[in-house]
């Protein structure tokens, strides 16, 4: 993935983290983990956060550098994972995800498939925790 795509990817993550007007600690941790994985410096990370928090770019401007369909699909998955990090997938996040899919020209059926898989994964993890007698 090109540098500008990585920056846009991270801007999209921060955009989704702020869509419900609050950034949860676990959402911020998820964002920082992805940023580190992409080799983005701490100064750049702070700049990305500031740009998104101050709403200096529209979501269309944030997403426009992302061209590859595979990158778009990976981003949709990553955005969903971020949405679910706080244990819920609220109305604002659902609407935001639909909007992102429309902007990226990704079929809503793909979004629904990914939502279902993440829900199934959460249920599976709960079953594993029960079997292993772990606290949730």
GROMACS .gro file of N, CA and C in nm:
model
  408
    1UNK      N    1   0.085  -0.117   0.000
    1UNK     CA    2   0.000   0.000   0.000
    1UNK      C    3   0.090   0.124   0.000
    2UNK      N    4   0.057   0.217  -0.086
    2UNK     CA    5   0.134   0.342  -0.096
    2UNK      C    6   0.117   0.425   0.032
    3UNK      N    7   0.213   0.515   0.055
    3UNK     CA    8   0.212   0.597   0.176
    3UNK      C    9   0.081   0.675   0.190
    4UNK      N   10   0.036   0.743   0.083
    4UNK     CA   11  -0.086   0.824   0.093
    4UNK      C   12  -0.208   0.738   0.122
    5UNK      N   13  -0.210   0.616   0.069
    5UNK     CA   14  -0.320   0.525   0.100
    5UNK      C   15  -0.318   0.488   0.248
    6UNK      N   16  -0.199   0.465   0.303
    6UNK     CA   17  -0.188   0.432   0.446
    6UNK      C   18  -0.238   0.548   0.532
    7UNK      N   19  -0.201   0.670   0.495
    7UNK     CA   20  -0.247   0.788   0.569
    7UNK      C   21  -0.399   0.799   0.560
    8UNK      N   22  -0.454   0.782   0.441
    8UNK     CA   23  -0.600   0.789   0.422
    8UNK      C   24  -0.670   0.679   0.501
    9UNK      N   25  -0.611   0.561   0.502
    9UNK     CA   26  -0.664   0.447   0.576
    9UNK      C   27  -0.675   0.485   0.724
   10UNK      N   28  -0.568   0.545   0.777
   10UNK     CA   29  -0.568   0.586   0.918
   10UNK      C   30  -0.664   0.701   0.943
   11UNK      N   31  -0.672   0.793   0.850
   11UNK     CA   32  -0.769   0.903   0.865
   11UNK      C   33  -0.911   0.846   0.869
   12UNK      N   34  -0.937   0.745   0.787
   12UNK     CA   35  -1.070   0.682   0.786
   12UNK      C   36  -1.098   0.614   0.920
   13UNK      N   37  -0.997   0.548   0.976
   13UNK     CA   38  -1.016   0.486   1.107
   13UNK      C   39  -1.048   0.591   1.214
   14UNK      N   40  -0.975   0.701   1.213
   14UNK     CA   41  -1.000   0.806   1.312
   14UNK      C   42  -1.137   0.870   1.288
   15UNK      N   43  -1.174   0.888   1.161
   15UNK     CA   44  -1.307   0.940   1.128
   15UNK      C   45  -1.415   0.851   1.189
   16UNK      N   46  -1.401   0.719   1.171
   16UNK     CA   47  -1.503   0.628   1.223
   16UNK      C   48  -1.502   0.627   1.376
   17UNK      N   49  -1.385   0.640   1.436
   17UNK     CA   50  -1.378   0.644   1.583
   17UNK      C   51  -1.450   0.766   1.639
   18UNK      N   52  -1.455   0.874   1.561
   18UNK     CA   53  -1.518   0.998   1.609
   18UNK      C   54  -1.662   1.014   1.564
   19UNK      N   55  -1.713   0.920   1.488
   19UNK     CA   56  -1.845   0.937   1.427
   19UNK      C   57  -1.957   0.948   1.530
   20UNK      N   58  -1.939   0.886   1.646
   20UNK     CA   59  -2.041   0.896   1.751
   20UNK      C   60  -2.005   1.005   1.853
   21UNK      N   61  -1.916   1.097   1.811
   21UNK     CA   62  -1.878   1.216   1.889
   21UNK      C   63  -1.795   1.187   2.013
   22UNK      N   64  -1.749   1.062   2.027
   22UNK     CA   65  -1.657   1.032   2.137
   22UNK      C   66  -1.561   0.923   2.090
   23UNK      N   67  -1.436   0.937   2.132
   23UNK     CA   68  -1.335   0.837   2.097
   23UNK      C   69  -1.307   0.757   2.223
   24UNK      N   70  -1.344   0.629   2.219
   24UNK     CA   71  -1.321   0.540   2.332
   24UNK      C   72  -1.173   0.501   2.337
   25UNK      N   73  -1.126   0.468   2.456
   25UNK     CA   74  -0.985   0.431   2.473
   25UNK      C   75  -0.947   0.310   2.387
   26UNK      N   76  -1.036   0.210   2.382
   26UNK     CA   77  -1.004   0.091   2.301
   26UNK      C   78  -1.004   0.122   2.152
   27UNK      N   79  -1.083   0.219   2.108
   27UNK     CA   80  -1.079   0.262   1.968
   27UNK      C   81  -0.946   0.330   1.937
   28UNK      N   82  -0.900   0.411   2.031
   28UNK     CA   83  -0.772   0.479   2.015
   28UNK      C   84  -0.656   0.378   2.013
   29UNK      N   85  -0.664   0.278   2.098
   29UNK     CA   86  -0.561   0.173   2.099
   29UNK      C   87  -0.558   0.099   1.966
   30UNK      N   88  -0.675   0.069   1.912
   30UNK     CA   89  -0.685   0.001   1.782
   30UNK      C   90  -0.621   0.087   1.674
   31UNK      N   91  -0.655   0.214   1.672
   31UNK     CA   92  -0.598   0.309   1.576
   31UNK      C   93  -0.446   0.312   1.587
   32UNK      N   94  -0.395   0.326   1.709
   32UNK     CA   95  -0.250   0.333   1.730
   32UNK      C   96  -0.179   0.204   1.687
   33UNK      N   97  -0.243   0.090   1.710
   33UNK     CA   98  -0.187  -0.039   1.670
   33UNK      C   99  -0.173  -0.047   1.518
   34UNK      N  100  -0.276  -0.006   1.446
   34UNK     CA  101  -0.273  -0.008   1.299
   34UNK      C  102  -0.168   0.092   1.248
   35UNK      N  103  -0.163   0.210   1.309
   35UNK     CA  104  -0.065   0.311   1.268
   35UNK      C  105   0.077   0.259   1.285
   36UNK      N  106   0.103   0.193   1.396
   36UNK     CA  107   0.237   0.136   1.420
   36UNK      C  108   0.267   0.027   1.318
   37UNK      N  109   0.168  -0.054   1.286
   37UNK     CA  110   0.185  -0.160   1.186
   37UNK      C  111   0.223  -0.102   1.050
   38UNK      N  112   0.170   0.017   1.019
   38UNK     CA  113   0.199   0.082   0.891
   38UNK      C  114   0.324   0.169   0.895
   39UNK      N  115   0.394   0.171   1.008
   39UNK     CA  116   0.518   0.246   1.017
   39UNK      C  117   0.501   0.396   1.016
   40UNK      N  118   0.390   0.444   1.067
   40UNK     CA  119   0.363   0.588   1.072
   40UNK      C  120   0.423   0.643   1.201
   41UNK      N  121   0.498   0.752   1.190
   41UNK     CA  122   0.565   0.811   1.307
   41UNK      C  123   0.463   0.871   1.404
   42UNK      N  124   0.505   0.888   1.529
   42UNK     CA  125   0.414   0.944   1.629
   42UNK      C  126   0.372   1.087   1.595
   43UNK      N  127   0.461   1.164   1.533
   43UNK     CA  128   0.424   1.300   1.490
   43UNK      C  129   0.316   1.295   1.382
   44UNK      N  130   0.332   1.202   1.287
   44UNK     CA  131   0.232   1.187   1.181
   44UNK      C  132   0.099   1.140   1.238
   45UNK      N  133   0.105   1.051   1.336
   45UNK     CA  134  -0.016   1.000   1.400
   45UNK      C  135  -0.093   1.116   1.464
   46UNK      N  136  -0.022   1.200   1.536
   46UNK     CA  137  -0.086   1.316   1.601
   46UNK      C  138  -0.145   1.411   1.497
   47UNK      N  139  -0.074   1.429   1.387
   47UNK     CA  140  -0.124   1.515   1.279
   47UNK      C  141  -0.252   1.459   1.219
   48UNK      N  142  -0.256   1.328   1.197
   48UNK     CA  143  -0.376   1.262   1.144
   48UNK      C  144  -0.493   1.282   1.240
   49UNK      N  145  -0.469   1.259   1.368
   49UNK     CA  146  -0.576   1.276   1.468
   49UNK      C  147  -0.630   1.419   1.464
   50UNK      N  148  -0.538   1.516   1.462
   50UNK     CA  149  -0.577   1.656   1.464
   50UNK      C  150  -0.659   1.694   1.341
   51UNK      N  151  -0.615   1.649   1.223
   51UNK     CA  152  -0.687   1.679   1.099
   51UNK      C  153  -0.830   1.627   1.105
   52UNK      N  154  -0.845   1.505   1.154
   52UNK     CA  155  -0.979   1.444   1.159
   52UNK      C  156  -1.063   1.508   1.269
   53UNK      N  157  -1.005   1.527   1.386
   53UNK     CA  158  -1.081   1.584   1.497
   53UNK      C  159  -1.127   1.727   1.468
   54UNK      N  160  -1.048   1.801   1.394
   54UNK     CA  161  -1.086   1.939   1.357
   54UNK      C  162  -1.172   1.943   1.232
   55UNK      N  163  -1.201   1.825   1.176
   55UNK     CA  164  -1.284   1.812   1.056
   55UNK      C  165  -1.232   1.897   0.940
   56UNK      N  166  -1.098   1.891   0.921
   56UNK     CA  167  -1.035   1.966   0.813
   56UNK      C  168  -1.057   1.902   0.677
   57UNK      N  169  -1.100   1.776   0.676
   57UNK     CA  170  -1.128   1.705   0.551
   57UNK      C  171  -1.265   1.640   0.560
   58UNK      N  172  -1.332   1.633   0.447
   58UNK     CA  173  -1.458   1.558   0.441
   58UNK      C  174  -1.424   1.410   0.430
   59UNK      N  175  -1.522   1.327   0.455
   59UNK     CA  176  -1.499   1.183   0.442
   59UNK      C  177  -1.464   1.147   0.298
   60UNK      N  178  -1.522   1.219   0.203
   60UNK     CA  179  -1.489   1.195   0.061
   60UNK      C  180  -1.342   1.226   0.035
   61UNK      N  181  -1.293   1.336   0.091
   61UNK     CA  182  -1.151   1.372   0.074
   61UNK      C  183  -1.060   1.270   0.142
   62UNK      N  184  -1.102   1.221   0.257
   62UNK     CA  185  -1.024   1.120   0.329
   62UNK      C  186  -1.012   0.993   0.246
   63UNK      N  187  -1.122   0.950   0.186
   63UNK     CA  188  -1.126   0.821   0.116
   63UNK      C  189  -1.076   0.826  -0.027
   64UNK      N  190  -1.070   0.943  -0.089
   64UNK     CA  191  -1.039   0.952  -0.232
   64UNK      C  192  -0.905   0.892  -0.274
   65UNK      N  193  -0.799   0.895  -0.191
   65UNK     CA  194  -0.672   0.834  -0.236
   65UNK      C  195  -0.675   0.680  -0.241
   66UNK      N  196  -0.776   0.619  -0.182
   66UNK     CA  197  -0.781   0.472  -0.177
   66UNK      C  198  -0.844   0.421  -0.306
   67UNK      N  199  -0.762   0.358  -0.389
   67UNK     CA  200  -0.806   0.317  -0.523
   67UNK      C  201  -0.828   0.167  -0.538
   68UNK      N  202  -0.744   0.087  -0.476
   68UNK     CA  203  -0.749  -0.058  -0.492
   68UNK      C  204  -0.873  -0.117  -0.425
   69UNK      N  205  -0.945  -0.203  -0.496
   69UNK     CA  206  -1.063  -0.267  -0.438
   69UNK      C  207  -1.025  -0.350  -0.315
   70UNK      N  208  -0.913  -0.420  -0.322
   70UNK     CA  209  -0.870  -0.500  -0.207
   70UNK      C  210  -0.845  -0.412  -0.085
   71UNK      N  211  -0.782  -0.297  -0.107
   71UNK     CA  212  -0.757  -0.204   0.004
   71UNK      C  213  -0.889  -0.150   0.058
   72UNK      N  214  -0.982  -0.121  -0.031
   72UNK     CA  215  -1.113  -0.072   0.012
   72UNK      C  216  -1.184  -0.176   0.099
   73UNK      N  217  -1.181  -0.302   0.054
   73UNK     CA  218  -1.246  -0.408   0.131
   73UNK      C  219  -1.177  -0.430   0.265
   74UNK      N  220  -1.044  -0.426   0.265
   74UNK     CA  221  -0.969  -0.440   0.390
   74UNK      C  222  -1.004  -0.325   0.485
   75UNK      N  223  -1.019  -0.205   0.429
   75UNK     CA  224  -1.056  -0.090   0.511
   75UNK      C  225  -1.194  -0.108   0.572
   76UNK      N  226  -1.289  -0.156   0.495
   76UNK     CA  227  -1.424  -0.180   0.547
   76UNK      C  228  -1.417  -0.277   0.665
   77UNK      N  229  -1.341  -0.383   0.649
   77UNK     CA  230  -1.325  -0.480   0.758
   77UNK      C  231  -1.260  -0.414   0.880
   78UNK      N  232  -1.155  -0.338   0.858
   78UNK     CA  233  -1.083  -0.272   0.968
   78UNK      C  234  -1.172  -0.170   1.038
   79UNK      N  235  -1.252  -0.097   0.961
   79UNK     CA  236  -1.345   0.000   1.020
   79UNK      C  237  -1.450  -0.070   1.106
   80UNK      N  238  -1.500  -0.183   1.058
   80UNK     CA  239  -1.596  -0.260   1.137
   80UNK      C  240  -1.533  -0.310   1.265
   81UNK      N  241  -1.411  -0.362   1.255
   81UNK     CA  242  -1.341  -0.409   1.375
   81UNK      C  243  -1.328  -0.296   1.476
   82UNK      N  244  -1.297  -0.177   1.427
   82UNK     CA  245  -1.287  -0.060   1.515
   82UNK      C  246  -1.423  -0.030   1.579
   83UNK      N  247  -1.528  -0.034   1.500
   83UNK     CA  248  -1.663  -0.006   1.553
   83UNK      C  249  -1.699  -0.102   1.667
   84UNK      N  250  -1.658  -0.227   1.654
   84UNK     CA  251  -1.694  -0.328   1.752
   84UNK      C  252  -1.601  -0.332   1.873
   85UNK      N  253  -1.491  -0.255   1.874
   85UNK     CA  254  -1.396  -0.265   1.984
   85UNK      C  255  -1.455  -0.225   2.118
   86UNK      N  256  -1.558  -0.141   2.117
   86UNK     CA  257  -1.619  -0.101   2.244
   86UNK      C  258  -1.738  -0.190   2.281
   87UNK      N  259  -1.757  -0.298   2.206
   87UNK     CA  260  -1.862  -0.395   2.238
   87UNK      C  261  -1.997  -0.364   2.178
   88UNK      N  262  -2.007  -0.256   2.103
   88UNK     CA  263  -2.135  -0.225   2.039
   88UNK      C  264  -2.111  -0.168   1.900
   89UNK      N  265  -2.215  -0.174   1.821
   89UNK     CA  266  -2.212  -0.122   1.684
   89UNK      C  267  -2.337  -0.035   1.674
   90UNK      N  268  -2.321   0.094   1.704
   90UNK     CA  269  -2.437   0.180   1.720
   90UNK      C  270  -2.489   0.238   1.588
   91UNK      N  271  -2.600   0.309   1.599
   91UNK     CA  272  -2.668   0.364   1.482
   91UNK      C  273  -2.578   0.457   1.401
   92UNK      N  274  -2.505   0.545   1.469
   92UNK     CA  275  -2.415   0.638   1.399
   92UNK      C  276  -2.306   0.562   1.323
   93UNK      N  277  -2.252   0.458   1.387
   93UNK     CA  278  -2.149   0.378   1.321
   93UNK      C  279  -2.205   0.303   1.200
   94UNK      N  280  -2.325   0.247   1.214
   94UNK     CA  281  -2.388   0.176   1.102
   94UNK      C  282  -2.411   0.270   0.984
   95UNK      N  283  -2.463   0.388   1.012
   95UNK     CA  284  -2.485   0.486   0.905
   95UNK      C  285  -2.353   0.529   0.843
   96UNK      N  286  -2.252   0.550   0.927
   96UNK     CA  287  -2.120   0.587   0.878
   96UNK      C  288  -2.061   0.481   0.788
   97UNK      N  289  -2.077   0.355   0.826
   97UNK     CA  290  -2.024   0.245   0.746
   97UNK      C  291  -2.096   0.237   0.611
   98UNK      N  292  -2.227   0.256   0.611
   98UNK     CA  293  -2.302   0.256   0.485
   98UNK      C  294  -2.254   0.369   0.395
   99UNK      N  295  -2.233   0.486   0.453
   99UNK     CA  296  -2.183   0.600   0.377
   99UNK      C  297  -2.045   0.572   0.318
  100UNK      N  298  -1.955   0.517   0.398
  100UNK     CA  299  -1.820   0.484   0.350
  100UNK      C  300  -1.828   0.385   0.234
  101UNK      N  301  -1.912   0.283   0.247
  101UNK     CA  302  -1.927   0.185   0.138
  101UNK      C  303  -1.977   0.253   0.011
  102UNK      N  304  -2.073   0.341   0.025
  102UNK     CA  305  -2.125   0.413  -0.092
  102UNK      C  306  -2.017   0.497  -0.158
  103UNK      N  307  -1.938   0.567  -0.078
  103UNK     CA  308  -1.831   0.651  -0.133
  103UNK      C  309  -1.726   0.566  -0.204
  104UNK      N  310  -1.694   0.450  -0.145
  104UNK     CA  311  -1.591   0.363  -0.202
  104UNK      C  312  -1.645   0.271  -0.313
  105UNK      N  313  -1.775   0.280  -0.341
  105UNK     CA  314  -1.839   0.193  -0.440
  105UNK      C  315  -1.825   0.045  -0.403
  106UNK      N  316  -1.846   0.017  -0.275
  106UNK     CA  317  -1.846  -0.120  -0.224
  106UNK      C  318  -1.992  -0.157  -0.197
  107UNK      N  319  -2.030  -0.273  -0.244
  107UNK     CA  320  -2.168  -0.319  -0.230
  107UNK      C  321  -2.206  -0.330  -0.083
  108UNK      N  322  -2.328  -0.289  -0.050
  108UNK     CA  323  -2.378  -0.300   0.087
  108UNK      C  324  -2.385  -0.447   0.128
  109UNK      N  325  -2.405  -0.536   0.034
  109UNK     CA  326  -2.407  -0.680   0.066
  109UNK      C  327  -2.273  -0.725   0.124
  110UNK      N  328  -2.162  -0.667   0.077
  110UNK     CA  329  -2.030  -0.698   0.133
  110UNK      C  330  -2.023  -0.651   0.278
  111UNK      N  331  -2.075  -0.532   0.304
  111UNK     CA  332  -2.078  -0.480   0.441
  111UNK      C  333  -2.158  -0.573   0.530
  112UNK      N  334  -2.275  -0.614   0.485
  112UNK     CA  335  -2.361  -0.704   0.565
  112UNK      C  336  -2.290  -0.837   0.590
  113UNK      N  337  -2.223  -0.891   0.489
  113UNK     CA  338  -2.149  -1.016   0.507
  113UNK      C  339  -2.041  -1.000   0.614
  114UNK      N  340  -1.968  -0.890   0.609
  114UNK     CA  341  -1.863  -0.866   0.709
  114UNK      C  342  -1.922  -0.843   0.848
  115UNK      N  343  -2.033  -0.771   0.856
  115UNK     CA  344  -2.100  -0.752   0.985
  115UNK      C  345  -2.139  -0.887   1.045
  116UNK      N  346  -2.195  -0.974   0.962
  116UNK     CA  347  -2.236  -1.107   1.010
  116UNK      C  348  -2.117  -1.189   1.058
  117UNK      N  349  -2.008  -1.183   0.985
  117UNK     CA  350  -1.889  -1.259   1.023
  117UNK      C  351  -1.833  -1.208   1.156
  118UNK      N  352  -1.831  -1.078   1.174
  118UNK     CA  353  -1.781  -1.022   1.300
  118UNK      C  354  -1.873  -1.061   1.415
  119UNK      N  355  -2.004  -1.056   1.394
  119UNK     CA  356  -2.099  -1.098   1.497
  119UNK      C  357  -2.077  -1.245   1.533
  120UNK      N  358  -2.060  -1.330   1.431
  120UNK     CA  359  -2.034  -1.472   1.455
  120UNK      C  360  -1.904  -1.491   1.533
  121UNK      N  361  -1.803  -1.415   1.498
  121UNK     CA  362  -1.674  -1.423   1.566
  121UNK      C  363  -1.687  -1.385   1.713
  122UNK      N  364  -1.764  -1.282   1.741
  122UNK     CA  365  -1.787  -1.240   1.880
  122UNK      C  366  -1.856  -1.351   1.958
  123UNK      N  367  -1.958  -1.412   1.898
  123UNK     CA  368  -2.030  -1.521   1.964
  123UNK      C  369  -1.939  -1.641   1.986
  124UNK      N  370  -1.856  -1.672   1.888
  124UNK     CA  371  -1.762  -1.783   1.902
  124UNK      C  372  -1.663  -1.756   2.016
  125UNK      N  373  -1.613  -1.633   2.024
  125UNK     CA  374  -1.519  -1.599   2.132
  125UNK      C  375  -1.586  -1.611   2.268
  126UNK      N  376  -1.714  -1.574   2.277
  126UNK     CA  377  -1.788  -1.589   2.403
  126UNK      C  378  -1.798  -1.736   2.442
  127UNK      N  379  -1.825  -1.824   2.345
  127UNK     CA  380  -1.833  -1.968   2.372
  127UNK      C  381  -1.698  -2.021   2.419
  128UNK      N  382  -1.592  -1.979   2.354
  128UNK     CA  383  -1.457  -2.021   2.393
  128UNK      C  384  -1.429  -1.977   2.536
  129UNK      N  385  -1.463  -1.852   2.568
  129UNK     CA  386  -1.442  -1.801   2.704
  129UNK      C  387  -1.521  -1.881   2.807
  130UNK      N  388  -1.643  -1.920   2.772
  130UNK     CA  389  -1.725  -2.000   2.862
  130UNK      C  390  -1.661  -2.136   2.885
  131UNK      N  391  -1.620  -2.202   2.779
  131UNK     CA  392  -1.557  -2.334   2.790
  131UNK      C  393  -1.429  -2.326   2.874
  132UNK      N  394  -1.352  -2.222   2.852
  132UNK     CA  395  -1.225  -2.205   2.925
  132UNK      C  396  -1.244  -2.139   3.061
  133UNK      N  397  -1.371  -2.114   3.097
  133UNK     CA  398  -1.408  -2.055   3.225
  133UNK      C  399  -1.337  -1.922   3.249
  134UNK      N  400  -1.332  -1.842   3.144
  134UNK     CA  401  -1.273  -1.708   3.153
  134UNK      C  402  -1.382  -1.606   3.181
  135UNK      N  403  -1.343  -1.502   3.251
  135UNK     CA  404  -1.434  -1.389   3.272
  135UNK      C  405  -1.443  -1.311   3.142
  136UNK      N  406  -1.558  -1.254   3.113
  136UNK     CA  407  -1.572  -1.173   2.991
  136UNK      C  408  -1.553  -1.029   3.019
   0.00000   0.00000   0.00000
